[in-house]
PDB file of C-alpha atoms in Angstrom:
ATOM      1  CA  UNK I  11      -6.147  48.587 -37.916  1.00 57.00           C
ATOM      2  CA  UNK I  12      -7.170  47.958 -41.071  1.00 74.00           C
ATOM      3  CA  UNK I  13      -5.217  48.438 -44.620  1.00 88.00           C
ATOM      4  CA  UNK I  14      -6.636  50.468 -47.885  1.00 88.00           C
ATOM      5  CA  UNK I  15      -6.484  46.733 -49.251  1.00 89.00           C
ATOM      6  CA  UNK I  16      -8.053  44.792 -46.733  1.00 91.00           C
ATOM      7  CA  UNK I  17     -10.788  47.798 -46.918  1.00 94.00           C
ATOM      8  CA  UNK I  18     -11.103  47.316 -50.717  1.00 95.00           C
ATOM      9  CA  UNK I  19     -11.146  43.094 -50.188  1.00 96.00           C
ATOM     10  CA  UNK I  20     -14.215  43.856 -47.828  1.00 96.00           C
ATOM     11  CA  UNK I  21     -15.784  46.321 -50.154  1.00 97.00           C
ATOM     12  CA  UNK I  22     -15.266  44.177 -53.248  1.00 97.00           C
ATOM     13  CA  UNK I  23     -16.972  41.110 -51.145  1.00 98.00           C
ATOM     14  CA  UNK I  24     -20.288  42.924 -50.691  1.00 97.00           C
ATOM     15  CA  UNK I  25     -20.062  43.961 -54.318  1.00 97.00           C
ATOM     16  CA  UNK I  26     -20.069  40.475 -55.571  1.00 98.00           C
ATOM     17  CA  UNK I  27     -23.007  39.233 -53.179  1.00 97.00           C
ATOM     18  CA  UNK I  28     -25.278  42.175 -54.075  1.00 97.00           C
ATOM     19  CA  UNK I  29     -24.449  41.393 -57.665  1.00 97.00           C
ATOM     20  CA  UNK I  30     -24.887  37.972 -57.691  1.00 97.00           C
ATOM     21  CA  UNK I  31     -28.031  38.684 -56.047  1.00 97.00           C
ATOM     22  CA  UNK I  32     -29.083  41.275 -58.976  1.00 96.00           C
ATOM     23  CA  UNK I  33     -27.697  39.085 -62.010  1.00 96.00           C
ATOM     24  CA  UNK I  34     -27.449  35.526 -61.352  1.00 97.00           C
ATOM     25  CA  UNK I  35     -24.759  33.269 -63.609  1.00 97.00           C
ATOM     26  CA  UNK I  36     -27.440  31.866 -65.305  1.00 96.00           C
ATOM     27  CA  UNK I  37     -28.424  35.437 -67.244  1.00 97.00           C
ATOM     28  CA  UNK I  38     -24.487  36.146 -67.449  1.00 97.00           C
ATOM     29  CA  UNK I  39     -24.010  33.233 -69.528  1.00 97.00           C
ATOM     30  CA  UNK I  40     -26.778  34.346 -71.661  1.00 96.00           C
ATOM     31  CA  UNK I  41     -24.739  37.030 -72.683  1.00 95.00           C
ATOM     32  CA  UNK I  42     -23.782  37.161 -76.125  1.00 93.00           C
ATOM     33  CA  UNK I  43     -20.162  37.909 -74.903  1.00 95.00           C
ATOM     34  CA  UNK I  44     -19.981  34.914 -73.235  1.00 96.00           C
ATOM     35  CA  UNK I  45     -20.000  32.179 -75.805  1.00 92.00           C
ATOM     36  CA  UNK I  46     -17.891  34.290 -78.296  1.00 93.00           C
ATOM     37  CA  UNK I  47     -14.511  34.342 -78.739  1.00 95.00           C
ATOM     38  CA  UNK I  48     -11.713  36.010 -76.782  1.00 98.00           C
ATOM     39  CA  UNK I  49      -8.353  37.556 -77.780  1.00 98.00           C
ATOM     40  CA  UNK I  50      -5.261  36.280 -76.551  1.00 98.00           C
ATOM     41  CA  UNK I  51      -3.272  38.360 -73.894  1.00 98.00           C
ATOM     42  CA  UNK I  52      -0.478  36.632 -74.373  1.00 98.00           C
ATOM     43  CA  UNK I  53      -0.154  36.867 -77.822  1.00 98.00           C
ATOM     44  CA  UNK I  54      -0.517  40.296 -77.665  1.00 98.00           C
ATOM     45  CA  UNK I  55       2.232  41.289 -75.452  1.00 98.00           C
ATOM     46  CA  UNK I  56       4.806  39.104 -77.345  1.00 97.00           C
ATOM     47  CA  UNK I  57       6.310  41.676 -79.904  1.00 95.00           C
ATOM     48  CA  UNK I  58       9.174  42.609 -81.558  1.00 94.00           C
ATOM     49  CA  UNK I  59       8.354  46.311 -79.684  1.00 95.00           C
ATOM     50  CA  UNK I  60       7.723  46.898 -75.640  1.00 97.00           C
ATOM     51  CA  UNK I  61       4.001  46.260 -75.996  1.00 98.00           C
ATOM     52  CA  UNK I  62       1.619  48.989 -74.030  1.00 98.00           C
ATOM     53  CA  UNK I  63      -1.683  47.674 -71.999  1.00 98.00           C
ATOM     54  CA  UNK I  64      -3.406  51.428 -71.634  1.00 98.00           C
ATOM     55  CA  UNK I  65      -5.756  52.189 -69.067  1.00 98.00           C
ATOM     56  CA  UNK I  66      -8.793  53.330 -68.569  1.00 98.00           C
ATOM     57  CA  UNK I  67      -9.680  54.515 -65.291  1.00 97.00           C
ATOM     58  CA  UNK I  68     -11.077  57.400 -63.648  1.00 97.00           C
ATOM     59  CA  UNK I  69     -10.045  57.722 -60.200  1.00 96.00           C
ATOM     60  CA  UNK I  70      -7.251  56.400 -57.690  1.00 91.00           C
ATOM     61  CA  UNK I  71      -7.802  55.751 -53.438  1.00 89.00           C
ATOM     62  CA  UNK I  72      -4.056  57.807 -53.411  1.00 82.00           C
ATOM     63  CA  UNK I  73      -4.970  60.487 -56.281  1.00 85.00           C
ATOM     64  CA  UNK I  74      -8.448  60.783 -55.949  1.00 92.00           C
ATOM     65  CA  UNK I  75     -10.543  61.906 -59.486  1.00 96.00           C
ATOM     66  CA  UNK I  76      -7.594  61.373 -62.508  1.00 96.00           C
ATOM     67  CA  UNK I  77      -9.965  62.390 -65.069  1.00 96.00           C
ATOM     68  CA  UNK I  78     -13.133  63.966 -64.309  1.00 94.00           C
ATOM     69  CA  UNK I  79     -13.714  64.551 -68.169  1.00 94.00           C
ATOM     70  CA  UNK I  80     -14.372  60.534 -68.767  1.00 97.00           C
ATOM     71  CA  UNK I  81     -15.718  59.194 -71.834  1.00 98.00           C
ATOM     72  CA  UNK I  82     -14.728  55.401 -72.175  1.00 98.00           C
ATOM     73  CA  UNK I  83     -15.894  55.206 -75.937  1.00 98.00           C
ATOM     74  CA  UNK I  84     -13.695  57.870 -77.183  1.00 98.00           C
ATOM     75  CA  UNK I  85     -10.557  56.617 -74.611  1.00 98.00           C
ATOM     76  CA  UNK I  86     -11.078  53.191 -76.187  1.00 98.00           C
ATOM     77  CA  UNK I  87     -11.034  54.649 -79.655  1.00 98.00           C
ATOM     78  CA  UNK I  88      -7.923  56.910 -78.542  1.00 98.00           C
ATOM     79  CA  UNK I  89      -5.913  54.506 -77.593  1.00 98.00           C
ATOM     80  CA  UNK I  90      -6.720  52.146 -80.584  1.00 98.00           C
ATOM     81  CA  UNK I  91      -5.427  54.748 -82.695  1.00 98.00           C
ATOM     82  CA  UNK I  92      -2.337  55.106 -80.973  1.00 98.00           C
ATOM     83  CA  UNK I  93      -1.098  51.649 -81.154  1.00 98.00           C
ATOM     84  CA  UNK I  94      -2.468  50.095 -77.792  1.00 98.00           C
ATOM     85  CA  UNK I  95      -1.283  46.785 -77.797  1.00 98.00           C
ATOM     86  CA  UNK I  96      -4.189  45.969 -75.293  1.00 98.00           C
ATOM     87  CA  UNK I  97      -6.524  47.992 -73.114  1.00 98.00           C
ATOM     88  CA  UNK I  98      -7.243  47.816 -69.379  1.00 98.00           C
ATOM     89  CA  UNK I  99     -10.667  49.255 -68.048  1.00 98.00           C
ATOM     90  CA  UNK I 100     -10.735  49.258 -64.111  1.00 98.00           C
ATOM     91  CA  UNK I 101     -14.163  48.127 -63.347  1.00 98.00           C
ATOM     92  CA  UNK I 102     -14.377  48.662 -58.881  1.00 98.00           C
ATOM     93  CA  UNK I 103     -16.936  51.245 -57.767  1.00 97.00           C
ATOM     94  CA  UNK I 104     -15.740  52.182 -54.347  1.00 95.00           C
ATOM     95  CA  UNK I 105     -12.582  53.379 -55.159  1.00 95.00           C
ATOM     96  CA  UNK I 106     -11.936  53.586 -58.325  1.00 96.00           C
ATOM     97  CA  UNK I 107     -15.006  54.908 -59.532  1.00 97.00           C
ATOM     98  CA  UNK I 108     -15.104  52.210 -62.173  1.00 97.00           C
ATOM     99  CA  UNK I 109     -18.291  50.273 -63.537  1.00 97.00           C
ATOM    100  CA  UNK I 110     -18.317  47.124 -65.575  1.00 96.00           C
ATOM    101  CA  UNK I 111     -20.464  49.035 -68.063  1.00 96.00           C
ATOM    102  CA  UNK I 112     -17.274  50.259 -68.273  1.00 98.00           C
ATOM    103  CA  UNK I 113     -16.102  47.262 -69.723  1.00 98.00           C
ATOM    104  CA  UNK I 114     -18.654  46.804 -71.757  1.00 97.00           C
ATOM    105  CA  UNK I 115     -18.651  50.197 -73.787  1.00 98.00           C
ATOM    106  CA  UNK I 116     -14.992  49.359 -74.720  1.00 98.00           C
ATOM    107  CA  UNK I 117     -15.781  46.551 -75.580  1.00 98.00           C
ATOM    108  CA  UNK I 118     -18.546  47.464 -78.076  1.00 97.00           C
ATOM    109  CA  UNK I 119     -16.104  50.396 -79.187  1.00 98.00           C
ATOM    110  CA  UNK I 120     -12.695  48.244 -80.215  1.00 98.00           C
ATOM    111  CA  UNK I 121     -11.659  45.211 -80.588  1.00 97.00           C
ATOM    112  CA  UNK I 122      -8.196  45.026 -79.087  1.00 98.00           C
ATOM    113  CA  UNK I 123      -7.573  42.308 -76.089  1.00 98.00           C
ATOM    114  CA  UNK I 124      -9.251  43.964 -73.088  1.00 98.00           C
ATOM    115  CA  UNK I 125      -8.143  43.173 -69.425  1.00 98.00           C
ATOM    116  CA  UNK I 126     -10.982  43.549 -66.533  1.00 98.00           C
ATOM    117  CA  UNK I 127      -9.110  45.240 -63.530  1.00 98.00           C
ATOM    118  CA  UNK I 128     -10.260  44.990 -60.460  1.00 98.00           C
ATOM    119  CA  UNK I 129      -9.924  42.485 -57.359  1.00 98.00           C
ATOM    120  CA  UNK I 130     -10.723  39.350 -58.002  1.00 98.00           C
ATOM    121  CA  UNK I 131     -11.602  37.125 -55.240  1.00 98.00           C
ATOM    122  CA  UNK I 132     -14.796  34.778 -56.643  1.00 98.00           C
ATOM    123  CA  UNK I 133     -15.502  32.984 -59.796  1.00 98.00           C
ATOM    124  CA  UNK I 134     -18.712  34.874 -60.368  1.00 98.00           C
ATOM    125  CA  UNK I 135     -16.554  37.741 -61.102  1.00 98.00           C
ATOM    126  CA  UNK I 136     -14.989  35.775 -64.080  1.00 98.00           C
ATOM    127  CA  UNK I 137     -18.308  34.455 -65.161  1.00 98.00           C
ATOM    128  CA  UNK I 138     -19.237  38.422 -65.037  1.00 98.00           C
ATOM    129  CA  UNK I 139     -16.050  39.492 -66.970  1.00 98.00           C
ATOM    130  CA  UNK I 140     -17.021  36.977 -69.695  1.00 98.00           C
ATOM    131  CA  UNK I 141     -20.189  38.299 -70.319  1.00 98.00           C
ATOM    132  CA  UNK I 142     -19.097  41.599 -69.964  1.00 97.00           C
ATOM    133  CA  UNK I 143     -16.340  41.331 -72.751  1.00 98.00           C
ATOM    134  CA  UNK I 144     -13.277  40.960 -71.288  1.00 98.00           C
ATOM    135  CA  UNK I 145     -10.615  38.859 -72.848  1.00 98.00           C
ATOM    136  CA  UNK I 146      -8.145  39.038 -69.557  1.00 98.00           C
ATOM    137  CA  UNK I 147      -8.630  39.323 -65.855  1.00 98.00           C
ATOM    138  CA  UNK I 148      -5.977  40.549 -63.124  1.00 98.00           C
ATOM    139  CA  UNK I 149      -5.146  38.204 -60.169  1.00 98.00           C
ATOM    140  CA  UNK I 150      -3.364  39.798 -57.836  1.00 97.00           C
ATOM    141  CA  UNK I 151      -1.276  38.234 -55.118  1.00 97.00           C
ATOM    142  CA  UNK I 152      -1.534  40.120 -52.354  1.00 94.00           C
ATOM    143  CA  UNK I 153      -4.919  39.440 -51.971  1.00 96.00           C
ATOM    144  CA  UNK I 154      -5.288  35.526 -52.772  1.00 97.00           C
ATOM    145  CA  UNK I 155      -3.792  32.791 -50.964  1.00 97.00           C
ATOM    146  CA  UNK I 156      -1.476  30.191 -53.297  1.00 97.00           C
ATOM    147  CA  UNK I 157      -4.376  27.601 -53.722  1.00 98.00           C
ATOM    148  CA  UNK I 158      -7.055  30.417 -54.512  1.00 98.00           C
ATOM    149  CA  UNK I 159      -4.918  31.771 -57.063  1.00 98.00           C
ATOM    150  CA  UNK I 160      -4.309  28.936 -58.900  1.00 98.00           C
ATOM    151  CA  UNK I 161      -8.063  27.972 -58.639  1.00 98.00           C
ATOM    152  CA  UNK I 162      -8.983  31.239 -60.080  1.00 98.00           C
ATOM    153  CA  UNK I 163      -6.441  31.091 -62.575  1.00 98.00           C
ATOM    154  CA  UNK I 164      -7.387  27.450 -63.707  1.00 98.00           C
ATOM    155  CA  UNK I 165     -11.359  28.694 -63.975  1.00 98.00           C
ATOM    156  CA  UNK I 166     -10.485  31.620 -65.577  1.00 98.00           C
ATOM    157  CA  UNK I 167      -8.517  29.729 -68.452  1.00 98.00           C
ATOM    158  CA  UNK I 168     -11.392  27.612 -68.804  1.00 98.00           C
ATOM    159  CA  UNK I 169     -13.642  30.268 -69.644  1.00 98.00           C
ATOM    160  CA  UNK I 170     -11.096  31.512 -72.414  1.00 98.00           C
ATOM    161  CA  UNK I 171     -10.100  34.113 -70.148  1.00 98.00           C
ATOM    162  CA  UNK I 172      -5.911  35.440 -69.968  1.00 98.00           C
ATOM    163  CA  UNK I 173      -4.828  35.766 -66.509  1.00 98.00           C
ATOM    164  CA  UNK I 174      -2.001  38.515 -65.497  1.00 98.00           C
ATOM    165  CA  UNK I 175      -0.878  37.722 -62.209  1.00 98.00           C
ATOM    166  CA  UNK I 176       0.335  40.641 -60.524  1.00 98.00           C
ATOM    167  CA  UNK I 177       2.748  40.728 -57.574  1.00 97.00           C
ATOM    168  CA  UNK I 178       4.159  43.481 -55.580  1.00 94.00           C
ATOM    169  CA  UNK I 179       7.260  41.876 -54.132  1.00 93.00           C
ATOM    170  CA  UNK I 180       9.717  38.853 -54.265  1.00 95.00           C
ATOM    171  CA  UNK I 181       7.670  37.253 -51.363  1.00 95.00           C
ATOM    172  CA  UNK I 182       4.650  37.166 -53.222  1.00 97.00           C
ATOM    173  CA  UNK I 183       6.302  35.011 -55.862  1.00 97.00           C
ATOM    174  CA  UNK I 184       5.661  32.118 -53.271  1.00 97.00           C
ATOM    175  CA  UNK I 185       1.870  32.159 -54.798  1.00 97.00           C
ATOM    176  CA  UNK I 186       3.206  31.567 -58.522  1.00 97.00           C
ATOM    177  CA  UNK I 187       2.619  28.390 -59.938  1.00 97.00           C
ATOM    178  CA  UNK I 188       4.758  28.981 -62.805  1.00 96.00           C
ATOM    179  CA  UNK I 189       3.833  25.681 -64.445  1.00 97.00           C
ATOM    180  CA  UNK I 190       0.273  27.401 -64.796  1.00 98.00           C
ATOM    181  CA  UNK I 191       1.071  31.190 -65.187  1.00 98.00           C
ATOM    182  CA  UNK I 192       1.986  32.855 -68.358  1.00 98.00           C
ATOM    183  CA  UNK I 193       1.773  36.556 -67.566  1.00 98.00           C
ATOM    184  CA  UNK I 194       3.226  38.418 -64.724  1.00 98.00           C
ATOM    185  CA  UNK I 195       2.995  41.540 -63.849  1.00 98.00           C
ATOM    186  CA  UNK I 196       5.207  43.564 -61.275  1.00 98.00           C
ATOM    187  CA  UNK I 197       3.900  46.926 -59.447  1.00 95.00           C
ATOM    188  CA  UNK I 198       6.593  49.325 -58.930  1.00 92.00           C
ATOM    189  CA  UNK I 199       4.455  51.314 -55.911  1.00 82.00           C
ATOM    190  CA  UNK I 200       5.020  50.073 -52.693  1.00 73.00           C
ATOM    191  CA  UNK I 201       1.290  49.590 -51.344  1.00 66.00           C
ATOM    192  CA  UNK I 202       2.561  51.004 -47.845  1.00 66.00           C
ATOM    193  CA  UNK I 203       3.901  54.334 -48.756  1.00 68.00           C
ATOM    194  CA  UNK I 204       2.734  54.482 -52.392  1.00 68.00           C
ATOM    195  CA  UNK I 205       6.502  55.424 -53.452  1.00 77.00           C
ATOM    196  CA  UNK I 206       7.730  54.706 -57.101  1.00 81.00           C
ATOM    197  CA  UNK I 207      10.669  52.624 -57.978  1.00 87.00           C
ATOM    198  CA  UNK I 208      10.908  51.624 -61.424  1.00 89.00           C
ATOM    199  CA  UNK I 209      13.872  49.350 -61.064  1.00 93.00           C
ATOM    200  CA  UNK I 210      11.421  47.232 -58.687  1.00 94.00           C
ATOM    201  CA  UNK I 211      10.171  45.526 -61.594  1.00 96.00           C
ATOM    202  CA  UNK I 212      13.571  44.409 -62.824  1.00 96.00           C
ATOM    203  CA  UNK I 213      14.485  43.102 -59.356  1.00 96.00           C
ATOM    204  CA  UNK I 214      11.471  41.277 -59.317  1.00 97.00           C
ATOM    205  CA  UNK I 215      11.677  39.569 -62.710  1.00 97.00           C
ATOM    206  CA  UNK I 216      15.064  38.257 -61.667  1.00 97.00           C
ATOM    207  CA  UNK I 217      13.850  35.795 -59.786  1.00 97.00           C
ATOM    208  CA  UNK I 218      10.824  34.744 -62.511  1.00 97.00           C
ATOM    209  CA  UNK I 219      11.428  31.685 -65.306  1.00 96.00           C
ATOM    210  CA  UNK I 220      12.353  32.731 -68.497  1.00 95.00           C
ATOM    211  CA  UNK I 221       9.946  32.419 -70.707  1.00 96.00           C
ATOM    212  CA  UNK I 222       6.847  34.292 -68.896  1.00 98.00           C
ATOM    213  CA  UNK I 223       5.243  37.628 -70.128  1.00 98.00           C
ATOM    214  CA  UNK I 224       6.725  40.263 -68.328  1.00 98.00           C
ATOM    215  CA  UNK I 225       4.546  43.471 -67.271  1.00 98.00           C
ATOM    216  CA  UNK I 226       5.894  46.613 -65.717  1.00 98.00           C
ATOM    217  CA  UNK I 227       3.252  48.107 -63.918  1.00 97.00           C
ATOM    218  CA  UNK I 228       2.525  51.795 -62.065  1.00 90.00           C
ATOM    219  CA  UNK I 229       4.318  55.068 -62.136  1.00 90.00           C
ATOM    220  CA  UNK I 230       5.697  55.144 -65.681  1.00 95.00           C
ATOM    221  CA  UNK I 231       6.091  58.782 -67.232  1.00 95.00           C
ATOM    222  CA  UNK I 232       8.729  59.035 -69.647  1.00 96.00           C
ATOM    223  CA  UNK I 233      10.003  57.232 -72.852  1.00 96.00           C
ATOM    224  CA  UNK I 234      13.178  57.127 -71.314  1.00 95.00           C
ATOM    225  CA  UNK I 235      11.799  54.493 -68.563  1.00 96.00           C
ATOM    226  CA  UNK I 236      10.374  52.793 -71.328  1.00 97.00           C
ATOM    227  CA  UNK I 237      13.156  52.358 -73.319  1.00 96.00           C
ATOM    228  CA  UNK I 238      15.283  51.437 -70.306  1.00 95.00           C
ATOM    229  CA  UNK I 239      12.814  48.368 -69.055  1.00 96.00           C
ATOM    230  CA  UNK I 240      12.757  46.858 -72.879  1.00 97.00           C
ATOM    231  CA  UNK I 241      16.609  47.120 -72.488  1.00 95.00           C
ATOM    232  CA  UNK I 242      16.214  45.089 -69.618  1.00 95.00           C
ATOM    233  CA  UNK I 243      13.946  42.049 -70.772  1.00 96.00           C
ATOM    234  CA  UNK I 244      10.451  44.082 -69.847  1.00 97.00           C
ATOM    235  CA  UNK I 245       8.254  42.338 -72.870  1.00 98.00           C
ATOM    236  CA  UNK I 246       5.227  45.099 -71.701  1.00 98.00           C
ATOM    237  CA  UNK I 247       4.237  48.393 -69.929  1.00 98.00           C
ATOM    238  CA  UNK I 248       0.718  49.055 -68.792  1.00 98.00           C
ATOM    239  CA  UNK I 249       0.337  52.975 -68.212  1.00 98.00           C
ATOM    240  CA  UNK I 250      -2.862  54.607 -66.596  1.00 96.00           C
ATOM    241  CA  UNK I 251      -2.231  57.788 -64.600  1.00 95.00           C
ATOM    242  CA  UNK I 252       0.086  59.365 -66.892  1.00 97.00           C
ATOM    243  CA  UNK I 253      -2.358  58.430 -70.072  1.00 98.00           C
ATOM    244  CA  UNK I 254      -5.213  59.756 -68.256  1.00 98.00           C
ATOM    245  CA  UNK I 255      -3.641  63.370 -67.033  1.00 97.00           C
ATOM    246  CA  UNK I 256      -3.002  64.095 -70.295  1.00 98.00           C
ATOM    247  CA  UNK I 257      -5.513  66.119 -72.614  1.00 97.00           C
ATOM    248  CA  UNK I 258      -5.719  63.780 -74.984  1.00 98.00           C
ATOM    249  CA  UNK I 259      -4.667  60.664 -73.683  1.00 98.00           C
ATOM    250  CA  UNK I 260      -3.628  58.852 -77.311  1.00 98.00           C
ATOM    251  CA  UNK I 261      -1.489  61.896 -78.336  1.00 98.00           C
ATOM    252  CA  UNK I 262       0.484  60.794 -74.941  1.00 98.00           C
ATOM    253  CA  UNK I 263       1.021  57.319 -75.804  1.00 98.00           C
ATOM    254  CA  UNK I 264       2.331  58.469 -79.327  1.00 98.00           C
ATOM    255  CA  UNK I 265       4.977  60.907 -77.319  1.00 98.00           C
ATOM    256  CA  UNK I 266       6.299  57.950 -74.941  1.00 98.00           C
ATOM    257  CA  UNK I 267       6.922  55.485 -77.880  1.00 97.00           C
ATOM    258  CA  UNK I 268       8.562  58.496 -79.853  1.00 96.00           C
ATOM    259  CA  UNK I 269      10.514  59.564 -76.825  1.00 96.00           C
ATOM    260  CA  UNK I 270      11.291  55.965 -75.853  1.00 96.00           C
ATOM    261  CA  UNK I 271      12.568  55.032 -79.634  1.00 93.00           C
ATOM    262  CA  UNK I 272      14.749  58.139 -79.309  1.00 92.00           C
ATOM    263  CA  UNK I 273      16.407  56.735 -76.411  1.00 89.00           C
ATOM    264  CA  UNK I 274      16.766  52.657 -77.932  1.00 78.00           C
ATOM    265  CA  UNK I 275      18.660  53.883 -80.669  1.00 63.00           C
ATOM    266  CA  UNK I 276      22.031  54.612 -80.388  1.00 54.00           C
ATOM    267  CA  UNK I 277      23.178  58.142 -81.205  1.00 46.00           C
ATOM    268  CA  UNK I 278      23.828  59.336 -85.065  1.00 47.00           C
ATOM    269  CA  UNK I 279      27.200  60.872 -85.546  1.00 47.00           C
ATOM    270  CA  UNK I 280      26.367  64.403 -87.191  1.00 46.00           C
ATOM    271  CA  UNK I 281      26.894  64.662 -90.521  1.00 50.00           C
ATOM    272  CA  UNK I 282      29.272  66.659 -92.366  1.00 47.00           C
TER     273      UNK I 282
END
């Protein structure tokens, strides 16, 4: 029987053939997008604070529709506002309801570091998120052999592209090629049972080189988890569910680096 993933993998593969068919590399690369520059991922997510990758994305394959009021221009402009350290627009139809359009609106709209998230299996899809904007691409694991990763990772950087590398367990850091990687994320939801366990991440990360980007991905709610990954060596968060149940999704991201500042700081003895 067939996974969600493996169903996505085999969705995502007649995706790229009927879009390769419909826009050929050639009128990609004609793109103005594509020859100009890109902003650096990396750079982004190495701050003094716990950086923030928001997301844009309207629906989930385990939550269905997130936000069925979904206006990428004014998202993008929300979480500018806010103090996004970079933005990540889910661009896979089938079950995320995303659209590289998608992409591209944001990326007409700001001009923070924007990650293309979706499931990268072919070059043509980084030739596509080139032309489409993007300044990053996600690689995930679970769904590349070792060789194909690095392949895809090594093309990627070539077009100017960031890579975040996302794994879901310790296994999966088999795949790494930490001589190559910069930026790894960890997903705290277990792609079996779809539970959250924030302290996944750390786990994880305990086992990675020093001196790679860490990203704490999935299920994050409060400011207190925030505050409690930084504490722990997390260099970045990306949030997308909770940001996108809220009415007005920048107004959220202010209220998690409030609440999670609250609990960095050690407590002020009342004055007299």
């Amino acid at each position: 029987m067939s996974t969600l993933l493996d169903q996505i993998v085999a969705a995502t593969r007649e995706v790229i053939q009927r879009r390769r068919a419909e826009v050929p590399p050639a009128e990609l690369e004609a793109s103005p997008f594509f020859h100009g520059p890109t902003l650096s991922l990396e750079r982004a997510l190495r701050r003094e604070h716990l950086a923030v990758i928001a997301e844009i994305k309207k629906a989930s394959p385990s939550r269905g529709v997130i936000r069925p009021d979904f206006d990428v221009a004014d998202l993008a402009r929300q979480y500018k506002a806010a103090g996004a350290d970079a933005v990540s627009v889910l661009t896979e139809p089938a079950f995320f309801q995303g659209s590289p359009e998608h992409l591209a609106l944001a990326r007409r709209t700001i001009d923070l570091p924007l990650l293309r998230k979706d499931f990268i299996l072919d070059p043509y899809q980084l030739v596509e998120a080139r032309a489409l904007g993007a300044d990053a691409v996600l690689l995930i694991a679970a769904v590349l052999e070792r060789d194909r990763l690095h392949d895809l990772h090594q093309a990627a950087t070539e077009l100017g592209l960031s890579c975040l590398v996302e794994v879901h367990d310790l296994a999966e850091l088999d795949r790494i090629d930490f001589d190559q990687v910069r930026i790894l994320g960890v997903n705290n939801r277990n792609l079996r049972t779809f539970a959250v366990n924030v302290d996944h991440a750390l786990e994880v990360f305990a086992h990675v080189p020093e001196g790679i980007v860490r990203v704490a991905e999935s299920g994050l709610r409060s400011g207190r988890e925030l505050a409690y990954l930084r504490a722990h060596g997390v260099d970045a968060v990306l949030i997308g569910e909770t940001l996108m149940r809220a009415p007005a999704p920048g107004d959220k991201l202010r209220a998690l680096r409030a609440e999670a500042e609250t609990h960095r700081r050690p407590p002020q003895p009342a004055r007299p």
